């Protein structure tokens, strides 16, 4: 009986690797296609589409962050908007009050959000559902602080007169410049996260998200990785948030309510939980669609809700899931 | 054969759940390099004993030593670090991963690529990944899943899931492997295949503890068997002597639950 | 504002939170689900009460409460059947179920917005403006209703769970579905009934809260603090929900007074996070479920 696995333990020749890198490659192909569309379409259409592109871009960045936390590491956060808010306010306040250039202010924003995320992440020792409700509370608390700390944030009136993005003597004077700056950030974050998910750390995140007990049983220090995933997700939200004052040329607490947290959650769910491409697709869809359904503005949230439920019931793996099963079927069909 | 210092040693290990005692004052010694069986009827506390050794559940009382070191209060991942790894009664897998990714996840503590390295490194990450992939493929070949490396876990057959879980556990390079009902749900061919893997691992010096209620599987494999009933150890010894033990026969066949308790107390001395 | 008025208002709001929290806890216990739509069901209940008071002017307030409870119970029953059960039956992931109940909440609140409009409405009943005087302090008259309905509901629930076959069956089904099934309790029935009951209690909370404040499609945010209450007192525990309700209600009222009323919600959640850090599964986690 030891005959069967006899030759198996010895390394010898590893089996041929047809399609071994299949998934990894597919992620990069999807990345290339998505980024090409995201870069070119708004620039080509211009005008309002360019503005929408700007709105999509920061949402996509935030959604990527949330996807890491929720879709990969399984740490549902109901207060993601708080970290966008921390990023937005940190950026604009550093720029206005200290005259810092955008990249430095943005770095400060990422740092501040990461720090707040690290604080929130300490709550992971609460069991599952308790943690989720605590993140909700965290979102409410941050929102109330930015609404009411008038001397710092201007309260509900918000902050006006946002200086344009400038970087080493280059100033983003037009909307196109702003869009380019955002897209650079999105492209870089997206690419880095693909690399992360293809490696040891990303696998550990996914392991925790898919079966925490099993992950622990093979030596993944789950608590530490949960904290890392949450902090990373929040830091990325901060990066996305740092563009908000520039896109809207104004920032107020209104942008960072519970509804925004919910919206980003819906983005990653509709796009496909666990898929980075899904986060980007979901962000684009949920920003762009309502704009073209303007006449039905009062149905906007209702449509979001229905969208969410339908997505959950009919495509539990989201648009990205539908896409990849189509791709698999297609791929299998071609191969004999 | 029991001259060597035990690699795993339990003393007075007890686990209570509320008023229920799932494992009661169990002593157990496992000799390095052997295949040790832990058997008993349903609800005897075998799986709980595994949970205690692997650290999934904390003990209520008693000590667990591994390789001479007290691991009673170590968290699960530290026990893996120390060299203990387990599988579960119902395989617990990462459903959305591929088979290969699953085993690579088991390489977690051996792979070196860190957080920043995963994102920014150019050569080192690729080399590390290639190395780990080679190990993982070798393990998949060992359990006969090398043809399924790119299959998504959720699409695997039951037998394949069991084998994959073994490969994933082996990826951590354990010195003590705990297999929980590894043969249940397998057809005879698969069972024999898995038994072959277990023998081969033991021959290479790995210590293996099997939880099983299929007596035949255990008797053919194990050098030593410990029998639990109602959470307590009722027998311990070579398979032959254990199968002849009256308390064991009664636990398996008689099962008059009401009068089992006093008799069990009387036969505590066995083993 | 004097201490007594603060105390009474804290207790009254605490009762409301407690009632909504009972709903969370019942559903959590029956099916291990945290129903984020519970707060919106409370809002729907408040609107149902409004619709009844508008349709039948002069109807006694307690009839409006009962009407709203019945309507919400039906709604809860339907939601459980149509939206939630299929996913639970599929053993869907927790993240997925949470999102599903969030989606239901969005649909409910925006559905209410379509029906009753975006502007807050006030109950067309004398109760909205009436006050009663207690030891020289003027208090909203609806406190009296709260003071009567809350204990009555608690006693009713206690009797239901300890004296009636259905109540015992529900408890059995929550603790051990297999045994309950042998008793002839279908787990599906148990979860439907729990959902309906939780919705009815939530609706009662909504109707009782309406005269203190107003009714609007986004008042669910108020009910959300009932999460904090349910969590503080340990999810799944009914006494815990009541205790948590009072802690959050009194805590945010007095805390708001001490710090700043704008921070009331923050204080409620800060209390919750603080308590969870000390007792990670709530105050009554040690007690039997």
PDB file of C-alpha atoms in Angstrom, chain A residues 45-147:
ATOM      1  CA  UNK A  45     -16.139  61.613 -22.718  1.00  0.00           C
ATOM      2  CA  UNK A  46     -14.974  64.610 -20.705  1.00  0.00           C
ATOM      3  CA  UNK A  47     -17.223  67.083 -18.914  1.00  0.00           C
ATOM      4  CA  UNK A  48     -19.632  65.504 -16.497  1.00  0.00           C
ATOM      5  CA  UNK A  49     -18.250  62.041 -17.138  1.00  0.00           C
ATOM      6  CA  UNK A  50     -14.871  63.288 -16.009  1.00  0.00           C
ATOM      7  CA  UNK A  51     -16.420  64.573 -12.805  1.00  0.00           C
ATOM      8  CA  UNK A  52     -18.102  61.202 -12.305  1.00  0.00           C
ATOM      9  CA  UNK A  53     -14.764  59.560 -12.957  1.00  0.00           C
ATOM     10  CA  UNK A  54     -13.338  61.597 -10.083  1.00  0.00           C
ATOM     11  CA  UNK A  55     -16.166  60.479  -7.794  1.00  0.00           C
ATOM     12  CA  UNK A  56     -15.784  56.867  -8.874  1.00  0.00           C
ATOM     13  CA  UNK A  57     -12.035  56.909  -8.325  1.00  0.00           C
ATOM     14  CA  UNK A  58     -12.056  57.833  -4.642  1.00  0.00           C
ATOM     15  CA  UNK A  59     -14.955  55.497  -4.003  1.00  0.00           C
ATOM     16  CA  UNK A  60     -13.066  52.711  -5.748  1.00  0.00           C
ATOM     17  CA  UNK A  61     -10.033  53.322  -3.539  1.00  0.00           C
ATOM     18  CA  UNK A  62     -12.195  53.232  -0.409  1.00  0.00           C
ATOM     19  CA  UNK A  63     -14.013  50.139  -1.658  1.00  0.00           C
ATOM     20  CA  UNK A  64     -10.689  48.369  -2.251  1.00  0.00           C
ATOM     21  CA  UNK A  65      -9.798  49.087   1.357  1.00  0.00           C
ATOM     22  CA  UNK A  66     -13.095  47.740   2.584  1.00  0.00           C
ATOM     23  CA  UNK A  67     -12.771  44.706   0.332  1.00  0.00           C
ATOM     24  CA  UNK A  68      -9.514  43.807   2.079  1.00  0.00           C
ATOM     25  CA  UNK A  69     -11.247  43.990   5.461  1.00  0.00           C
ATOM     26  CA  UNK A  70     -14.594  42.468   4.608  1.00  0.00           C
ATOM     27  CA  UNK A  71     -14.234  40.454   1.434  1.00  0.00           C
ATOM     28  CA  UNK A  72     -10.842  38.954   2.205  1.00  0.00           C
ATOM     29  CA  UNK A  73     -10.298  38.987   5.956  1.00  0.00           C
ATOM     30  CA  UNK A  74     -13.998  38.704   6.811  1.00  0.00           C
ATOM     31  CA  UNK A  75     -14.030  41.635   9.234  1.00  0.00           C
ATOM     32  CA  UNK A  76     -17.299  43.379   8.489  1.00  0.00           C
ATOM     33  CA  UNK A  77     -17.051  47.094   9.168  1.00  0.00           C
ATOM     34  CA  UNK A  78     -20.177  49.205   9.364  1.00  0.00           C
ATOM     35  CA  UNK A  79     -18.271  52.428   9.878  1.00  0.00           C
ATOM     36  CA  UNK A  80     -16.026  52.723   6.851  1.00  0.00           C
ATOM     37  CA  UNK A  81     -17.164  56.276   6.079  1.00  0.00           C
ATOM     38  CA  UNK A  82     -15.525  57.378   9.321  1.00  0.00           C
ATOM     39  CA  UNK A  83     -12.114  56.639   7.859  1.00  0.00           C
ATOM     40  CA  UNK A  84     -12.911  58.425   4.624  1.00  0.00           C
ATOM     41  CA  UNK A  85     -13.907  61.344   6.830  1.00  0.00           C
ATOM     42  CA  UNK A  86     -10.731  61.208   8.866  1.00  0.00           C
ATOM     43  CA  UNK A  87      -8.741  61.148   5.635  1.00  0.00           C
ATOM     44  CA  UNK A  88     -10.678  64.009   4.073  1.00  0.00           C
ATOM     45  CA  UNK A  89     -10.505  66.296   7.081  1.00  0.00           C
ATOM     46  CA  UNK A  90      -6.885  65.528   7.898  1.00  0.00           C
ATOM     47  CA  UNK A  91      -5.899  66.371   4.329  1.00  0.00           C
ATOM     48  CA  UNK A  92      -7.822  69.581   4.050  1.00  0.00           C
ATOM     49  CA  UNK A  93      -6.847  70.822   7.490  1.00  0.00           C
ATOM     50  CA  UNK A  94      -3.172  70.080   6.947  1.00  0.00           C
ATOM     51  CA  UNK A  95      -3.326  71.849   3.610  1.00  0.00           C
ATOM     52  CA  UNK A  96      -5.238  74.880   4.827  1.00  0.00           C
ATOM     53  CA  UNK A  97      -3.879  75.359   8.321  1.00  0.00           C
ATOM     54  CA  UNK A  98      -0.299  74.276   7.807  1.00  0.00           C
ATOM     55  CA  UNK A  99       0.118  75.022   4.120  1.00  0.00           C
ATOM     56  CA  UNK A 100       1.377  71.503   3.453  1.00  0.00           C
ATOM     57  CA  UNK A 101       1.430  70.225  -0.108  1.00  0.00           C
ATOM     58  CA  UNK A 102      -1.073  67.553  -1.072  1.00  0.00           C
ATOM     59  CA  UNK A 103       1.245  64.528  -1.021  1.00  0.00           C
ATOM     60  CA  UNK A 104       2.418  65.349   2.496  1.00  0.00           C
ATOM     61  CA  UNK A 105      -1.118  66.077   3.703  1.00  0.00           C
ATOM     62  CA  UNK A 106      -2.288  62.880   2.041  1.00  0.00           C
ATOM     63  CA  UNK A 107       0.400  60.914   3.825  1.00  0.00           C
ATOM     64  CA  UNK A 108      -0.755  62.485   7.061  1.00  0.00           C
ATOM     65  CA  UNK A 109      -4.323  61.472   6.195  1.00  0.00           C
ATOM     66  CA  UNK A 110      -3.323  57.869   5.552  1.00  0.00           C
ATOM     67  CA  UNK A 111      -1.402  57.828   8.782  1.00  0.00           C
ATOM     68  CA  UNK A 112      -4.312  59.301  10.764  1.00  0.00           C
ATOM     69  CA  UNK A 113      -6.804  56.837   9.299  1.00  0.00           C
ATOM     70  CA  UNK A 114      -4.454  53.943   9.887  1.00  0.00           C
ATOM     71  CA  UNK A 115      -4.042  55.026  13.480  1.00  0.00           C
ATOM     72  CA  UNK A 116      -7.802  55.298  13.980  1.00  0.00           C
ATOM     73  CA  UNK A 117      -8.172  51.921  12.269  1.00  0.00           C
ATOM     74  CA  UNK A 118      -5.585  50.443  14.593  1.00  0.00           C
ATOM     75  CA  UNK A 119      -7.588  51.741  17.550  1.00  0.00           C
ATOM     76  CA  UNK A 120     -10.781  50.235  16.161  1.00  0.00           C
ATOM     77  CA  UNK A 121      -8.964  47.006  15.363  1.00  0.00           C
ATOM     78  CA  UNK A 122      -8.303  46.514  19.056  1.00  0.00           C
ATOM     79  CA  UNK A 123     -11.968  45.576  19.237  1.00  0.00           C
ATOM     80  CA  UNK A 124     -11.429  42.379  17.202  1.00  0.00           C
ATOM     81  CA  UNK A 125     -11.082  40.501  20.428  1.00  0.00           C
ATOM     82  CA  UNK A 126     -14.828  41.000  20.713  1.00  0.00           C
ATOM     83  CA  UNK A 127     -16.509  38.051  19.101  1.00  0.00           C
ATOM     84  CA  UNK A 128     -17.945  38.405  15.599  1.00  0.00           C
ATOM     85  CA  UNK A 129     -21.199  40.233  15.832  1.00  0.00           C
ATOM     86  CA  UNK A 130     -20.102  42.373  18.779  1.00  0.00           C
ATOM     87  CA  UNK A 131     -17.233  43.665  16.701  1.00  0.00           C
ATOM     88  CA  UNK A 132     -19.569  44.585  13.840  1.00  0.00           C
ATOM     89  CA  UNK A 133     -21.817  46.608  16.090  1.00  0.00           C
ATOM     90  CA  UNK A 134     -18.790  48.263  17.667  1.00  0.00           C
ATOM     91  CA  UNK A 135     -17.598  49.397  14.215  1.00  0.00           C
ATOM     92  CA  UNK A 136     -21.020  50.910  13.674  1.00  0.00           C
ATOM     93  CA  UNK A 137     -20.648  52.804  16.931  1.00  0.00           C
ATOM     94  CA  UNK A 138     -17.184  53.901  15.876  1.00  0.00           C
ATOM     95  CA  UNK A 139     -18.629  55.374  12.686  1.00  0.00           C
ATOM     96  CA  UNK A 140     -21.289  57.286  14.613  1.00  0.00           C
ATOM     97  CA  UNK A 141     -18.766  58.650  17.075  1.00  0.00           C
ATOM     98  CA  UNK A 142     -16.401  59.905  14.371  1.00  0.00           C
ATOM     99  CA  UNK A 143     -19.283  61.473  12.472  1.00  0.00           C
ATOM    100  CA  UNK A 144     -20.504  63.292  15.551  1.00  0.00           C
ATOM    101  CA  UNK A 145     -17.049  64.544  16.352  1.00  0.00           C
ATOM    102  CA  UNK A 146     -16.558  66.048  12.894  1.00  0.00           C
ATOM    103  CA  UNK A 147     -20.068  67.492  12.989  1.00  0.00           C
TER     104      UNK A 147
END
